[in-house]
Short mmCIF file of C-alpha atoms and ligand atoms in Angstrom, two decimals:
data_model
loop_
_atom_site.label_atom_id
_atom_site.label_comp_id
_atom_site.label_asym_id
_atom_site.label_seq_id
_atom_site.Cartn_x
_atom_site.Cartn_y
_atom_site.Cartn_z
CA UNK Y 1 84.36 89.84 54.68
CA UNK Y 2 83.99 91.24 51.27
CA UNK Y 3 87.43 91.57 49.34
CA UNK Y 4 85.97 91.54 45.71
CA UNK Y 5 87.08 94.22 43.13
CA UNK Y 6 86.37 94.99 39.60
CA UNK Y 7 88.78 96.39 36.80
CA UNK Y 8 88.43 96.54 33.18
CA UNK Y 9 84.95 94.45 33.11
CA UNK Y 10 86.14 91.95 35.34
CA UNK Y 11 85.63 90.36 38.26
CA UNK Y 12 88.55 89.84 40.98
CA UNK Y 13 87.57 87.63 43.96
CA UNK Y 14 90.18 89.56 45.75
CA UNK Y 15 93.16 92.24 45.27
CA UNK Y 16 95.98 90.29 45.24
CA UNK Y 17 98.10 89.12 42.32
CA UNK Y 18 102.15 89.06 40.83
CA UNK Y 19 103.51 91.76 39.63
CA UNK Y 20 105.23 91.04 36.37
CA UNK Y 21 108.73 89.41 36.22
CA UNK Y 22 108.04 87.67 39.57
CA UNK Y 23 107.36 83.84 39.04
CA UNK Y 24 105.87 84.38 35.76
CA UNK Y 25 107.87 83.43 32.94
CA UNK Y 26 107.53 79.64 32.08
CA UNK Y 27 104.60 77.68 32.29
CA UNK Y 28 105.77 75.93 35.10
CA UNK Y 29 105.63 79.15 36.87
CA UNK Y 30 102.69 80.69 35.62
CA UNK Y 31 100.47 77.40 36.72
CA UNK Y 32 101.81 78.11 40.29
CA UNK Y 33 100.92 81.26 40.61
CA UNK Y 34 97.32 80.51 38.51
CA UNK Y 35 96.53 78.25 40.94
CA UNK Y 36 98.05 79.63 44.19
CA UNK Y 37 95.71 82.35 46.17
CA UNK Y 38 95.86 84.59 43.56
CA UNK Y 39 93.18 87.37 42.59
CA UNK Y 40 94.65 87.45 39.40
CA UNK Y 41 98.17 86.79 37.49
CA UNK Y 42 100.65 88.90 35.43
CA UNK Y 43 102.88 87.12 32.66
CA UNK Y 44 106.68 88.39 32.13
CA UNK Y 45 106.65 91.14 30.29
CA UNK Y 46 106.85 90.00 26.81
CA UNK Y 47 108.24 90.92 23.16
CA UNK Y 48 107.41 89.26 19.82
CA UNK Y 49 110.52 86.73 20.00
CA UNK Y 50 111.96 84.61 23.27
CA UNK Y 51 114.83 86.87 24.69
CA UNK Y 52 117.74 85.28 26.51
CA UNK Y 53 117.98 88.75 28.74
CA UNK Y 54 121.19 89.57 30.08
CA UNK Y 55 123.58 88.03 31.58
CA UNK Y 56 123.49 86.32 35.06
CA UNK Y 57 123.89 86.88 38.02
CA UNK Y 58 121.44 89.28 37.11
CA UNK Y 59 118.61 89.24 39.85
CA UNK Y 60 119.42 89.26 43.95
CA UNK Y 61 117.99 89.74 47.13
CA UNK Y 62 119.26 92.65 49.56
CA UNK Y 63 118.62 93.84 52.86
CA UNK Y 64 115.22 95.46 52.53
CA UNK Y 65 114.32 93.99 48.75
CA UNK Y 66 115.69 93.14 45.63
CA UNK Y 67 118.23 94.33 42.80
CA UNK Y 68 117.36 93.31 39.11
CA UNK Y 69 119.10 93.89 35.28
CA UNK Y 70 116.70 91.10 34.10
CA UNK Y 71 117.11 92.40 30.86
CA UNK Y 72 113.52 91.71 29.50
CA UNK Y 73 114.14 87.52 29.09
CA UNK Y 74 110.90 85.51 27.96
CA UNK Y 75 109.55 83.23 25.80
CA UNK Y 76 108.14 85.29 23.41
CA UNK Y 77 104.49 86.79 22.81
CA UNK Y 78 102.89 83.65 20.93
CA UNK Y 79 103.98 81.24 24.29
CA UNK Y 80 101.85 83.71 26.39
CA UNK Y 81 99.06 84.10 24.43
CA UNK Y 82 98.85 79.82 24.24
CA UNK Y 83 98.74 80.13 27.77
CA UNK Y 84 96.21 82.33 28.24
CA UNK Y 85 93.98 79.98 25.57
CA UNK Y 86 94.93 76.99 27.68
CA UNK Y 87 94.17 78.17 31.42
CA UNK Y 88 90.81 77.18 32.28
CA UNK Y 89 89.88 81.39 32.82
CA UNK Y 90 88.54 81.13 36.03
CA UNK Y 91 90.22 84.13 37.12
CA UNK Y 92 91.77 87.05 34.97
CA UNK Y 93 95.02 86.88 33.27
CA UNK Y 94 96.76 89.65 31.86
CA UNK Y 95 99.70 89.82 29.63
CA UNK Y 96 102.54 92.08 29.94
CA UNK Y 97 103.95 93.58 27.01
CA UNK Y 98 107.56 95.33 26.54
CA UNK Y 99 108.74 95.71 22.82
CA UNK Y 100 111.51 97.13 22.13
CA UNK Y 101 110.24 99.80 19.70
CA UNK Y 102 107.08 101.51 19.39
CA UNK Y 103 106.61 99.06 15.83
CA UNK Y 104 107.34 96.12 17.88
CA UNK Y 105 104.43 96.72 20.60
CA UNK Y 106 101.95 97.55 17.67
CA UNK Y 107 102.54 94.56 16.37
CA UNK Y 108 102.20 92.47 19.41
CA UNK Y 109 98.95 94.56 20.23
CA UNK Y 110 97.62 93.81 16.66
CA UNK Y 111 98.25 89.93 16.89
CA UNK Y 112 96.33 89.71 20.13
CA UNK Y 113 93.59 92.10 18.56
CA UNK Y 114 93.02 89.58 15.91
CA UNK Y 115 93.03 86.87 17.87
CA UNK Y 116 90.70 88.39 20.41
CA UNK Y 117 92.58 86.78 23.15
CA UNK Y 118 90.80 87.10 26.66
CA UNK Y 119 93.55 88.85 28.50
CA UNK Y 120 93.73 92.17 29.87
CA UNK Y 121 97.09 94.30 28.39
CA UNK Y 122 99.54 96.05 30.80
CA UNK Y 123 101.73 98.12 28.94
CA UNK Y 124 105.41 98.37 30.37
CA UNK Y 125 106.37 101.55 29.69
CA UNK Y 126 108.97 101.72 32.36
CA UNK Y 127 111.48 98.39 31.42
CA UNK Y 128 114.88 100.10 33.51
CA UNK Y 129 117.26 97.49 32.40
CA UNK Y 130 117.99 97.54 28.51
CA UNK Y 131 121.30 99.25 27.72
CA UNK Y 132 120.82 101.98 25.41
CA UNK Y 133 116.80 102.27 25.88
CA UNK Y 134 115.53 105.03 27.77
CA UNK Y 135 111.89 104.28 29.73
CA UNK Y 136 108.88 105.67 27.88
CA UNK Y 137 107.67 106.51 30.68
CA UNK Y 138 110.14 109.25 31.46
CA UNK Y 139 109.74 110.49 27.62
CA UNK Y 140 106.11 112.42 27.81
CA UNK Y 141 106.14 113.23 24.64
CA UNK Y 142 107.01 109.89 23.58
CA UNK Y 143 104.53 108.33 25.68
CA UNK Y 144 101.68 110.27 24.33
CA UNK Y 145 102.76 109.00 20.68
CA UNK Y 146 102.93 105.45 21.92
CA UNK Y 147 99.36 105.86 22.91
CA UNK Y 148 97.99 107.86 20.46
CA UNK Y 149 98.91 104.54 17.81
CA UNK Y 150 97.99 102.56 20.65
CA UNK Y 151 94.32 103.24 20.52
CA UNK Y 152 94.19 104.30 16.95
CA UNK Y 153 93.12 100.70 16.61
CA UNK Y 154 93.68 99.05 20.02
CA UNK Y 155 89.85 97.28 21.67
CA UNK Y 156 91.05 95.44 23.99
CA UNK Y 157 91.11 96.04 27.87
CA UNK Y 158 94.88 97.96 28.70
CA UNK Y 159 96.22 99.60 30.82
CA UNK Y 160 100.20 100.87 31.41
CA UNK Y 161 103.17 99.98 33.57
CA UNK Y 162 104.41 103.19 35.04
CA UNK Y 163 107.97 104.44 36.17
CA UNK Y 164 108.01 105.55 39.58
CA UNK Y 165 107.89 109.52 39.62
CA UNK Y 166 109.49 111.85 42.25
CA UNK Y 167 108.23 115.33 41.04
CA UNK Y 168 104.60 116.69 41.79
CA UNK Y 169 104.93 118.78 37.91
CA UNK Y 170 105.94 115.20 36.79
CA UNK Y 171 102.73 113.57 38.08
CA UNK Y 172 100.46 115.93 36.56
CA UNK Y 173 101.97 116.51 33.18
CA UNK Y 174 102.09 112.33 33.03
CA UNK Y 175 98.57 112.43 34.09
CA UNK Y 176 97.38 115.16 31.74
CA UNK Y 177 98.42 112.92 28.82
CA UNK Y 178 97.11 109.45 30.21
CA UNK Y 179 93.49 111.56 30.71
CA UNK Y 180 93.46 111.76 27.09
CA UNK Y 181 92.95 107.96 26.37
CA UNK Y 182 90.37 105.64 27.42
CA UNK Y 183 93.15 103.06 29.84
CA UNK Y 184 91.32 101.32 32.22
CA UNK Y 185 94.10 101.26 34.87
CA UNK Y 186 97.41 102.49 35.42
CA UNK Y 187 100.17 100.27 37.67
CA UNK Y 188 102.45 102.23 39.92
CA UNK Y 189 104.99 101.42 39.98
CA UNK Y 190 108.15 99.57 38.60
CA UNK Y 191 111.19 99.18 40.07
CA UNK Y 192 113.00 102.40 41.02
CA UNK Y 193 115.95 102.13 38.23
CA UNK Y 194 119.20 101.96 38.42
CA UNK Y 195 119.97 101.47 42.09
CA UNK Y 196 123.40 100.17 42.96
CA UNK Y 197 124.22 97.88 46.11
CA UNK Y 198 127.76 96.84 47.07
CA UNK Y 199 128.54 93.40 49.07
CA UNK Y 200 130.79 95.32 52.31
CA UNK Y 201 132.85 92.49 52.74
CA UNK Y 202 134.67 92.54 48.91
CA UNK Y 203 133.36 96.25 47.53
CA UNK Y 204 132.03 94.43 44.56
CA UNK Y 205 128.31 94.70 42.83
CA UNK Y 206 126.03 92.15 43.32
CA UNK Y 207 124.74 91.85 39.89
CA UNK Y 208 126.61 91.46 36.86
CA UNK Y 209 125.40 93.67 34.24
CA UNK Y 210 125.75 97.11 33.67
CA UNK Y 211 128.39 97.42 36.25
CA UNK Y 212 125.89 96.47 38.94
CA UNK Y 213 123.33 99.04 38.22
CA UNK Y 214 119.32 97.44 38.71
CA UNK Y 215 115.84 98.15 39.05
CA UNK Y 216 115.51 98.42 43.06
CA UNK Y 217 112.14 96.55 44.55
CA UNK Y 218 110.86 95.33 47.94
CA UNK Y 219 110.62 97.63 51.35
CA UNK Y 220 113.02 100.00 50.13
CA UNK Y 221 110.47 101.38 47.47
CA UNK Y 222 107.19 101.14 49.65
CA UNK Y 223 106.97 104.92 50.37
CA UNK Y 224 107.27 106.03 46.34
CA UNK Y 225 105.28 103.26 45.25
CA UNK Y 226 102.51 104.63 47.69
CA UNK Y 227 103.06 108.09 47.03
CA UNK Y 228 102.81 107.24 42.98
CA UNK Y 229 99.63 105.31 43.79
CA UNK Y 230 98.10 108.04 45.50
CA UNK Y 231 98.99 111.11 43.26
CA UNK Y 232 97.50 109.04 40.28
CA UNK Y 233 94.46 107.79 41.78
CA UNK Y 234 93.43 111.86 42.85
CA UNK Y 235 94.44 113.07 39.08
CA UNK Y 236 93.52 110.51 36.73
CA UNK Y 237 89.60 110.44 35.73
CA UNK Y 238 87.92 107.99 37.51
CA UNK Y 239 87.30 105.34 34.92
CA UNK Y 240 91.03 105.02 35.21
CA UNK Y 241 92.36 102.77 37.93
CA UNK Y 242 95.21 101.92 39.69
CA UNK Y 243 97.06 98.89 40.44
CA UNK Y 244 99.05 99.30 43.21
CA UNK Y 245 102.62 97.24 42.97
CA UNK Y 246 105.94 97.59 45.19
CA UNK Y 247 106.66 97.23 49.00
CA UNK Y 248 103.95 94.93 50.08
CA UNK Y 249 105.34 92.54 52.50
CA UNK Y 250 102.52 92.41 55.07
CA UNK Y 251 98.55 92.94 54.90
CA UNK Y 252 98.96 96.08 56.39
CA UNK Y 253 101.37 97.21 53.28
CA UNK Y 254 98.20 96.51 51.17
CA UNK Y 255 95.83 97.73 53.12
CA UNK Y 256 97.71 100.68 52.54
CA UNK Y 257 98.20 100.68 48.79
CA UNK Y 258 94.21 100.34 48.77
CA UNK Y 259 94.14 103.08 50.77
CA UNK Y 260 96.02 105.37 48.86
CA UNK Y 261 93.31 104.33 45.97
CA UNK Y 262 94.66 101.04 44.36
CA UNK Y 263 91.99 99.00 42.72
CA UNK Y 264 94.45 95.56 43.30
CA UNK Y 265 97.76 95.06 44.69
CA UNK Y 266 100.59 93.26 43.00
CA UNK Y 267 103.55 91.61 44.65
CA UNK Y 268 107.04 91.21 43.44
CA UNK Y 269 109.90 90.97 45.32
CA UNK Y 270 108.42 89.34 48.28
CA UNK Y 271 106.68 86.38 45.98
CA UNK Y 272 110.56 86.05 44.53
CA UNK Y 273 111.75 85.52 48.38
CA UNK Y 274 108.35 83.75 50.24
CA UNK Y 275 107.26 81.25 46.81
CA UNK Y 276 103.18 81.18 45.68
CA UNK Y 277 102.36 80.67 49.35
CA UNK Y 278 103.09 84.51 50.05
CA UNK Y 279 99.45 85.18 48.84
CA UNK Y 280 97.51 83.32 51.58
CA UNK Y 281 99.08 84.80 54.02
CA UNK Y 282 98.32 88.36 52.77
CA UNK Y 283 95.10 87.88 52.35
CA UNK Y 284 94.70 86.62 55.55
CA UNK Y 285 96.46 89.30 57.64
CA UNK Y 286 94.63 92.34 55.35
CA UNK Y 287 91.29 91.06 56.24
CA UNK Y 288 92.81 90.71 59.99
CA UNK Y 289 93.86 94.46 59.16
CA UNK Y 290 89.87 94.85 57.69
CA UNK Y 291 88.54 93.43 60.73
CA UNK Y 292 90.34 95.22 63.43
CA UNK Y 293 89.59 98.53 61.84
CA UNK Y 294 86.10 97.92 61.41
CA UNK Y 295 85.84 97.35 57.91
CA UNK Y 296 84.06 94.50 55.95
CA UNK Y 297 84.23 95.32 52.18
CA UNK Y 298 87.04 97.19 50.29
CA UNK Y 299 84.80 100.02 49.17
CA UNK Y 300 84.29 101.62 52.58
CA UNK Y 301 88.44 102.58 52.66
CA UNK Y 302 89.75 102.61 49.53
CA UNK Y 303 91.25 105.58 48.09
CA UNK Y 304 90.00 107.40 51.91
CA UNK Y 305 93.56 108.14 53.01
CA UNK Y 306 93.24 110.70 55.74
CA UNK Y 307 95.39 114.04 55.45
CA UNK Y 308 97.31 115.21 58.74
CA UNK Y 309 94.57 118.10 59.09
CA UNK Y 310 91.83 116.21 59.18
CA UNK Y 311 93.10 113.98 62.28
CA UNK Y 312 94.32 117.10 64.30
CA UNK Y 313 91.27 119.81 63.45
CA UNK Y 314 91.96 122.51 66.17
CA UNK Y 315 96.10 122.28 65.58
O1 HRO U 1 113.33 92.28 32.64
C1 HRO U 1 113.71 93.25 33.33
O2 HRO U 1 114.90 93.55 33.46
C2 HRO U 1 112.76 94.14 34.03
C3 HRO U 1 111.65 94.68 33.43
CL1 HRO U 1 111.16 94.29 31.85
C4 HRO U 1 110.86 95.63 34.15
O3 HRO U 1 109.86 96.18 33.67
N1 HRO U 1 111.25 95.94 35.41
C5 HRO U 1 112.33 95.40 35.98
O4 HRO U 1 112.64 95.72 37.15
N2 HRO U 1 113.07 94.48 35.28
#
């Protein structure tokens, strides 16, 4: 069974990997996941100085996912780029970046310019949970600036973190502006912002800032997150690809990302509740998936999502 992929010159030995801010902040964490069945791994998404992030509680599971106001808490840029210098790179890492200002993520991208570090770049531009800071990603004009100074300079392998949309004239305007840059992937998608879940027994919020408001994640955002995958991977060019994140709990759910067109699959909430171990079990069950459908490399269903038409011809 053939699970390899290939994204921004590299080679995955499978599709599965974190999604940023799950089990990825301290080195503790980031050797688990390094050296857990991982394709790949994602750092916390970073900015030039260690943030404390807000206040706790501040990230909880709920029915069908998670709730998070994280509040963007790290260890600053320089700790993740030691990392990725340390790691023995036997599989690709990439580094997530968030700055809080355009300035600040220029300067972050410059530094690891310089240094010619070895990672691959995702770009948050979809962060939900910093009071008073919209996402970029829901600014187009905005987000065409950021990456117009982006790759007035940038030469290293990036791609962006995307907001989930919910608006066909929202997909292709975004789109129409990301065709204009040479990305090598896109990830769809971040939490869906600003959920809000109350505990029935006391009426209260769960998490403690912003009144309770969070980035939603797990099985509750499965069906935008594929939806998202699947409207970028028919409108972006084809040297752009996509990273599927949020939902997966099963080898079917990524089976089903790749089938919408993902290139790799990241996993969030249900690394948070299942630990490092999550990732051998999806790979097993999605080449169970493979095998009962027939299938024995990647390339023969990905992106091949079948329309309702096409199933029922003389309807
Ligand atoms: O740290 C966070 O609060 C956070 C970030 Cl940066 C993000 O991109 N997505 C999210 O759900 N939480």
């Amino acid at each position: 069974m053939n699970c390899t992929a290939q994204l921004a010159g590299k080679k995955f030995n499978h599709v599965i990997m974190n999604a940023s801010g799950a089990h990825c902040m301290t080195a503790e964490q980031l050797y688990e996941i390094y050296h857990a069945d991982t394709a790949a791994i994602v750092t916390k998404s970073c900015t030039l100085q260690p943030r404390q992030g807000n206040p706790e509680p501040r990230y909880t599971e709920i029915p069908l996912g998670s709730l998070n106001s994280m509040g963007l808490p790290n260890l600053g840029l320089h700790f993740y780029q030691n990392f990725v210098q340390e790691a023995q790179q036997d599989k690709p890492i990439f580094i997530s970046l968030a700055g809080l200002s355009l300035e600040e993520n220029l300067e972050m991208l410059q530094q690891l310019n310089q240094h010619s570090t070895t990672a691959i770049i995702e770009l948050n531009l979809s962060c939900p949970n910093l009071p008073g800071k919209p996402q970029t990603g829901y600014d187009f004009q905005r987000t065409q600036q950021v990456l117009e100074q982006v790759f007035s300079f940038n030469k290293l392998p990036l791609g962006v973190k995307l907001p989930p949309y919910f608006d066909i004239i929202h997909f292709e305007q975004m789109a129409a502006i990301l065709n204009q840059y040479p990305l090598q992937f896109v990830t769809c998608i971040n939490s869906i912002g600003n959920a809000l879940h109350i505990d029935p027994a006391t009426d209260t919020t769960v998490i403690r800032p912003k009144n309770g408001f969070g980035g939603l994640g797990g099985q509750y955002i499965k069906p935008t997150a594929l939806a998202n995958v699947h409207q970028f991977y028919r409108l972006l060019n084809p040297s752009i690809q996509v990273i599927g994140c949020g939902g997966a709990t099963t080898g079917l759910d990524i089976y089903q990302h790749l089938l919408c067109g993902a290139s790799l699959v990241q996993i969030g909430t249900q690394l948070m509740i299942e630990g490092p171990g999550v990732f051998t079990r999806l790979l097993q069950e999605l080449q169970e998936v493979m095998q009962e459908k027939g299938y024995t490399s990647i390339d023969q269903f990905r992106g091949k999502l079948k329309y309702w038409e096409q199933q029922n011809p003389t309807t």
